[in-house]
mmCIF file of C-alpha atoms in Angstrom:
data_model
loop_
_atom_site.group_PDB
_atom_site.id
_atom_site.type_symbol
_atom_site.label_atom_id
_atom_site.label_comp_id
_atom_site.label_asym_id
_atom_site.label_seq_id
_atom_site.Cartn_x
_atom_site.Cartn_y
_atom_site.Cartn_z
ATOM 1 C CA MET N 1 -41.301 -23.718 -38.067
ATOM 2 C CA ILE N 2 -41.507 -21.418 -35.074
ATOM 3 C CA THR N 3 -40.351 -23.048 -31.866
ATOM 4 C CA GLU N 4 -42.179 -22.380 -28.618
ATOM 5 C CA ASP N 5 -39.351 -20.302 -27.133
ATOM 6 C CA LYS N 6 -39.407 -17.884 -30.095
ATOM 7 C CA MET N 7 -43.195 -17.363 -30.247
ATOM 8 C CA THR N 8 -44.795 -14.061 -29.490
ATOM 9 C CA VAL N 9 -47.773 -13.889 -27.146
ATOM 10 C CA GLN N 10 -50.015 -13.344 -30.173
ATOM 11 C CA GLU N 11 -48.611 -16.364 -32.059
ATOM 12 C CA ARG N 12 -49.074 -18.520 -28.971
ATOM 13 C CA ALA N 13 -52.663 -17.327 -28.534
ATOM 14 C CA GLN N 14 -53.463 -18.278 -32.140
ATOM 15 C CA LEU N 15 -52.145 -21.812 -31.587
ATOM 16 C CA GLU N 16 -53.415 -22.669 -28.098
ATOM 17 C CA ILE N 17 -56.688 -24.174 -26.967
ATOM 18 C CA SER N 18 -57.700 -25.079 -23.411
ATOM 19 C CA LEU N 19 -57.967 -28.706 -22.347
ATOM 20 C CA PRO N 20 -61.706 -28.446 -21.505
ATOM 21 C CA ALA N 21 -62.425 -26.973 -24.959
ATOM 22 C CA SER N 22 -60.280 -29.705 -26.542
ATOM 23 C CA LEU N 23 -62.169 -32.436 -24.728
ATOM 24 C CA GLU N 24 -65.510 -30.987 -25.816
ATOM 25 C CA LEU N 25 -64.412 -30.813 -29.462
ATOM 26 C CA CYS N 26 -63.260 -34.439 -29.299
ATOM 27 C CA ARG N 27 -66.515 -35.488 -27.616
ATOM 28 C CA LEU N 28 -68.459 -33.812 -30.424
ATOM 29 C CA GLY N 29 -66.383 -35.640 -33.038
ATOM 30 C CA LEU N 30 -64.841 -32.442 -34.402
ATOM 31 C CA ALA N 31 -61.244 -33.017 -33.327
ATOM 32 C CA THR N 32 -58.616 -35.667 -32.724
ATOM 33 C CA MET N 33 -56.048 -35.356 -29.950
ATOM 34 C CA ILE N 34 -52.504 -36.257 -31.038
ATOM 35 C CA ASP N 35 -50.123 -37.199 -28.222
ATOM 36 C CA ILE N 36 -46.697 -36.050 -29.387
ATOM 37 C CA ARG N 37 -44.765 -37.270 -26.325
ATOM 38 C CA GLN N 38 -42.009 -39.814 -26.768
ATOM 39 C CA SER N 39 -42.946 -43.458 -26.166
ATOM 40 C CA PHE N 40 -40.955 -43.694 -22.938
ATOM 41 C CA GLU N 41 -42.831 -40.670 -21.524
ATOM 42 C CA ILE N 42 -46.145 -42.386 -22.153
ATOM 43 C CA GLU N 43 -44.833 -45.598 -20.586
ATOM 44 C CA LEU N 44 -43.648 -43.683 -17.489
ATOM 45 C CA LYS N 45 -46.577 -41.305 -17.003
ATOM 46 C CA GLY N 46 -49.486 -43.040 -18.724
ATOM 47 C CA ALA N 47 -51.341 -42.705 -21.990
ATOM 48 C CA ILE N 48 -54.229 -40.379 -22.650
ATOM 49 C CA PRO N 49 -57.253 -42.410 -23.758
ATOM 50 C CA ASP N 50 -58.492 -42.039 -27.341
ATOM 51 C CA THR N 51 -55.440 -40.207 -28.656
ATOM 52 C CA VAL N 52 -53.300 -40.899 -31.708
ATOM 53 C CA HIS N 53 -49.613 -41.240 -30.792
ATOM 54 C CA ILE N 54 -47.221 -39.459 -33.157
ATOM 55 C CA PRO N 55 -43.898 -38.671 -31.414
ATOM 56 C CA LEU N 56 -42.686 -35.189 -32.361
ATOM 57 C CA PHE N 57 -38.940 -35.780 -32.445
ATOM 58 C CA GLU N 58 -39.209 -38.772 -34.774
ATOM 59 C CA VAL N 59 -41.400 -36.667 -37.084
ATOM 60 C CA LYS N 60 -38.900 -33.804 -37.026
ATOM 61 C CA ARG N 61 -36.101 -36.228 -37.841
ATOM 62 C CA MET N 62 -38.157 -37.790 -40.670
ATOM 63 C CA LEU N 63 -38.769 -34.331 -42.159
ATOM 64 C CA GLY N 64 -35.043 -33.563 -42.044
ATOM 65 C CA ASP N 65 -35.327 -30.897 -39.340
ATOM 66 C CA LYS N 66 -32.292 -30.537 -37.111
ATOM 67 C CA LEU N 67 -32.983 -31.544 -33.519
ATOM 68 C CA THR N 68 -31.697 -29.317 -30.731
ATOM 69 C CA GLU N 69 -29.260 -30.866 -28.289
ATOM 70 C CA ASP N 70 -32.062 -31.185 -25.687
ATOM 71 C CA GLU N 71 -34.399 -32.801 -28.222
ATOM 72 C CA GLN N 72 -31.697 -35.281 -29.243
ATOM 73 C CA ASP N 73 -31.075 -36.117 -25.560
ATOM 74 C CA ILE N 74 -34.786 -36.799 -25.060
ATOM 75 C CA LEU N 75 -34.919 -38.868 -28.256
ATOM 76 C CA ASP N 76 -31.879 -40.864 -27.115
ATOM 77 C CA SER N 77 -33.518 -41.532 -23.720
ATOM 78 C CA GLY N 78 -36.055 -43.853 -25.295
ATOM 79 C CA LYS N 79 -36.156 -46.291 -28.140
ATOM 80 C CA PRO N 80 -36.820 -44.090 -31.155
ATOM 81 C CA ARG N 81 -38.524 -45.653 -34.110
ATOM 82 C CA ASP N 82 -38.283 -44.604 -37.690
ATOM 83 C CA ILE N 83 -41.472 -43.030 -38.916
ATOM 84 C CA ASP N 84 -42.430 -43.685 -42.496
ATOM 85 C CA ALA N 85 -43.311 -40.419 -44.262
ATOM 86 C CA LYS N 86 -46.091 -41.999 -46.295
ATOM 87 C CA SER N 87 -47.749 -43.468 -43.177
ATOM 88 C CA PHE N 88 -47.433 -40.176 -41.310
ATOM 89 C CA PHE N 89 -49.007 -38.082 -44.073
ATOM 90 C CA THR N 90 -51.684 -40.699 -44.754
ATOM 91 C CA MET N 91 -52.727 -40.618 -41.091
ATOM 92 C CA ILE N 92 -52.663 -36.831 -40.824
ATOM 93 C CA ASN N 93 -54.523 -36.401 -44.130
ATOM 94 C CA ARG N 94 -57.159 -38.922 -43.073
ATOM 95 C CA LEU N 95 -57.786 -37.001 -39.850
ATOM 96 C CA HIS N 96 -57.456 -33.452 -41.149
ATOM 97 C CA HIS N 97 -58.938 -33.671 -44.617
ATOM 98 C CA GLY N 98 -60.932 -36.911 -44.614
ATOM 99 C CA ARG N 99 -62.705 -36.296 -41.312
ATOM 100 C CA ASP N 100 -62.293 -32.516 -41.382
ATOM 101 C CA HIS N 101 -60.955 -32.737 -37.817
ATOM 102 C CA LEU N 102 -59.011 -30.215 -35.828
ATOM 103 C CA LEU N 103 -55.605 -31.656 -34.923
ATOM 104 C CA LEU N 104 -55.065 -31.049 -31.208
ATOM 105 C CA CYS N 105 -51.423 -31.639 -30.254
ATOM 106 C CA ILE N 106 -50.722 -32.521 -26.639
ATOM 107 C CA CYS N 107 -47.372 -33.061 -24.918
ATOM 108 C CA ASN N 108 -46.334 -33.116 -21.270
ATOM 109 C CA SER N 109 -46.522 -29.386 -20.471
ATOM 110 C CA GLY N 110 -47.893 -27.661 -23.578
ATOM 111 C CA ARG N 111 -44.546 -26.384 -24.853
ATOM 112 C CA ARG N 112 -43.563 -29.005 -27.443
ATOM 113 C CA SER N 113 -47.158 -29.180 -28.658
ATOM 114 C CA LEU N 114 -46.912 -25.490 -29.638
ATOM 115 C CA THR N 115 -43.966 -26.391 -31.869
ATOM 116 C CA SER N 116 -45.913 -29.374 -33.247
ATOM 117 C CA ALA N 117 -48.971 -27.279 -34.077
ATOM 118 C CA SER N 118 -46.755 -24.702 -35.767
ATOM 119 C CA MET N 119 -44.995 -27.443 -37.752
ATOM 120 C CA LEU N 120 -48.303 -28.975 -38.886
ATOM 121 C CA ARG N 121 -49.562 -25.568 -39.998
ATOM 122 C CA GLU N 122 -46.392 -25.026 -42.026
ATOM 123 C CA LEU N 123 -46.992 -28.437 -43.647
ATOM 124 C CA GLY N 124 -50.427 -27.259 -44.806
ATOM 125 C CA TYR N 125 -52.702 -28.281 -41.926
ATOM 126 C CA PRO N 126 -54.269 -24.991 -40.765
ATOM 127 C CA LYS N 127 -56.537 -26.680 -38.211
ATOM 128 C CA ALA N 128 -53.651 -27.702 -35.923
ATOM 129 C CA LEU N 129 -53.728 -26.410 -32.339
ATOM 130 C CA SER N 130 -51.789 -26.973 -29.118
ATOM 131 C CA VAL N 131 -53.520 -28.119 -25.931
ATOM 132 C CA ALA N 132 -52.464 -25.655 -23.214
ATOM 133 C CA GLY N 133 -50.863 -27.274 -20.173
ATOM 134 C CA GLY N 134 -50.538 -30.699 -21.804
ATOM 135 C CA PHE N 135 -50.531 -33.916 -19.796
ATOM 136 C CA GLN N 136 -49.761 -31.992 -16.603
ATOM 137 C CA GLU N 137 -53.062 -30.132 -17.026
ATOM 138 C CA TRP N 138 -54.771 -33.457 -17.817
ATOM 139 C CA LYS N 139 -53.622 -34.894 -14.480
ATOM 140 C CA LYS N 140 -54.368 -31.629 -12.625
ATOM 141 C CA LEU N 141 -57.989 -31.844 -13.797
ATOM 142 C CA GLY N 142 -58.138 -35.434 -12.513
ATOM 143 C CA MET N 143 -58.596 -36.959 -15.956
ATOM 144 C CA PRO N 144 -57.940 -40.709 -16.279
ATOM 145 C CA SER N 145 -54.853 -42.100 -17.991
ATOM 146 C CA ILE N 146 -54.005 -45.604 -19.060
ATOM 147 C CA ALA N 147 -51.307 -47.056 -16.799
ATOM 148 C CA GLN N 148 -48.137 -48.617 -18.171
ATOM 149 C CA ALA N 149 -49.272 -52.126 -17.235
ATOM 150 C CA ALA N 150 -52.356 -51.736 -19.406
ATOM 151 C CA LEU N 151 -50.176 -50.656 -22.329
ATOM 152 C CA ALA N 152 -47.893 -53.696 -22.207
ATOM 153 C CA PRO N 153 -48.653 -56.428 -24.730
ATOM 154 C CA GLY N 154 -50.543 -59.305 -23.166
#
């Protein structure tokens, strides 16, 4: 898996898609946006409506990939949950193969989602892309998010 900091400009260009293009693909039913932020980030900043939440660092840990010190610090900041490999692959296969959807990874800034898209491609999902600018771009464009209070169980 190529991490964002080691990608060439060309590799990045092959993996990135703009937020407006991503939204249009989702609206047309051709793509699913996957929010790869950690749970605590979503609780603090808000959730993106109509996304599937699959936290990147838990997936990396499940796959046996070594987390960097920064990634482990971020993982330790929240309440990590164990991700079941069968559930993960069932969900991804249902979206990618069953619905023939593009998998649009989104994080906070667009950096971790590049790593996620690269990882998904290495796992055999060639239609994985990274949403450029991430949640920061989402907010910059004035898009709505679901506040923490709305996420809390009733």
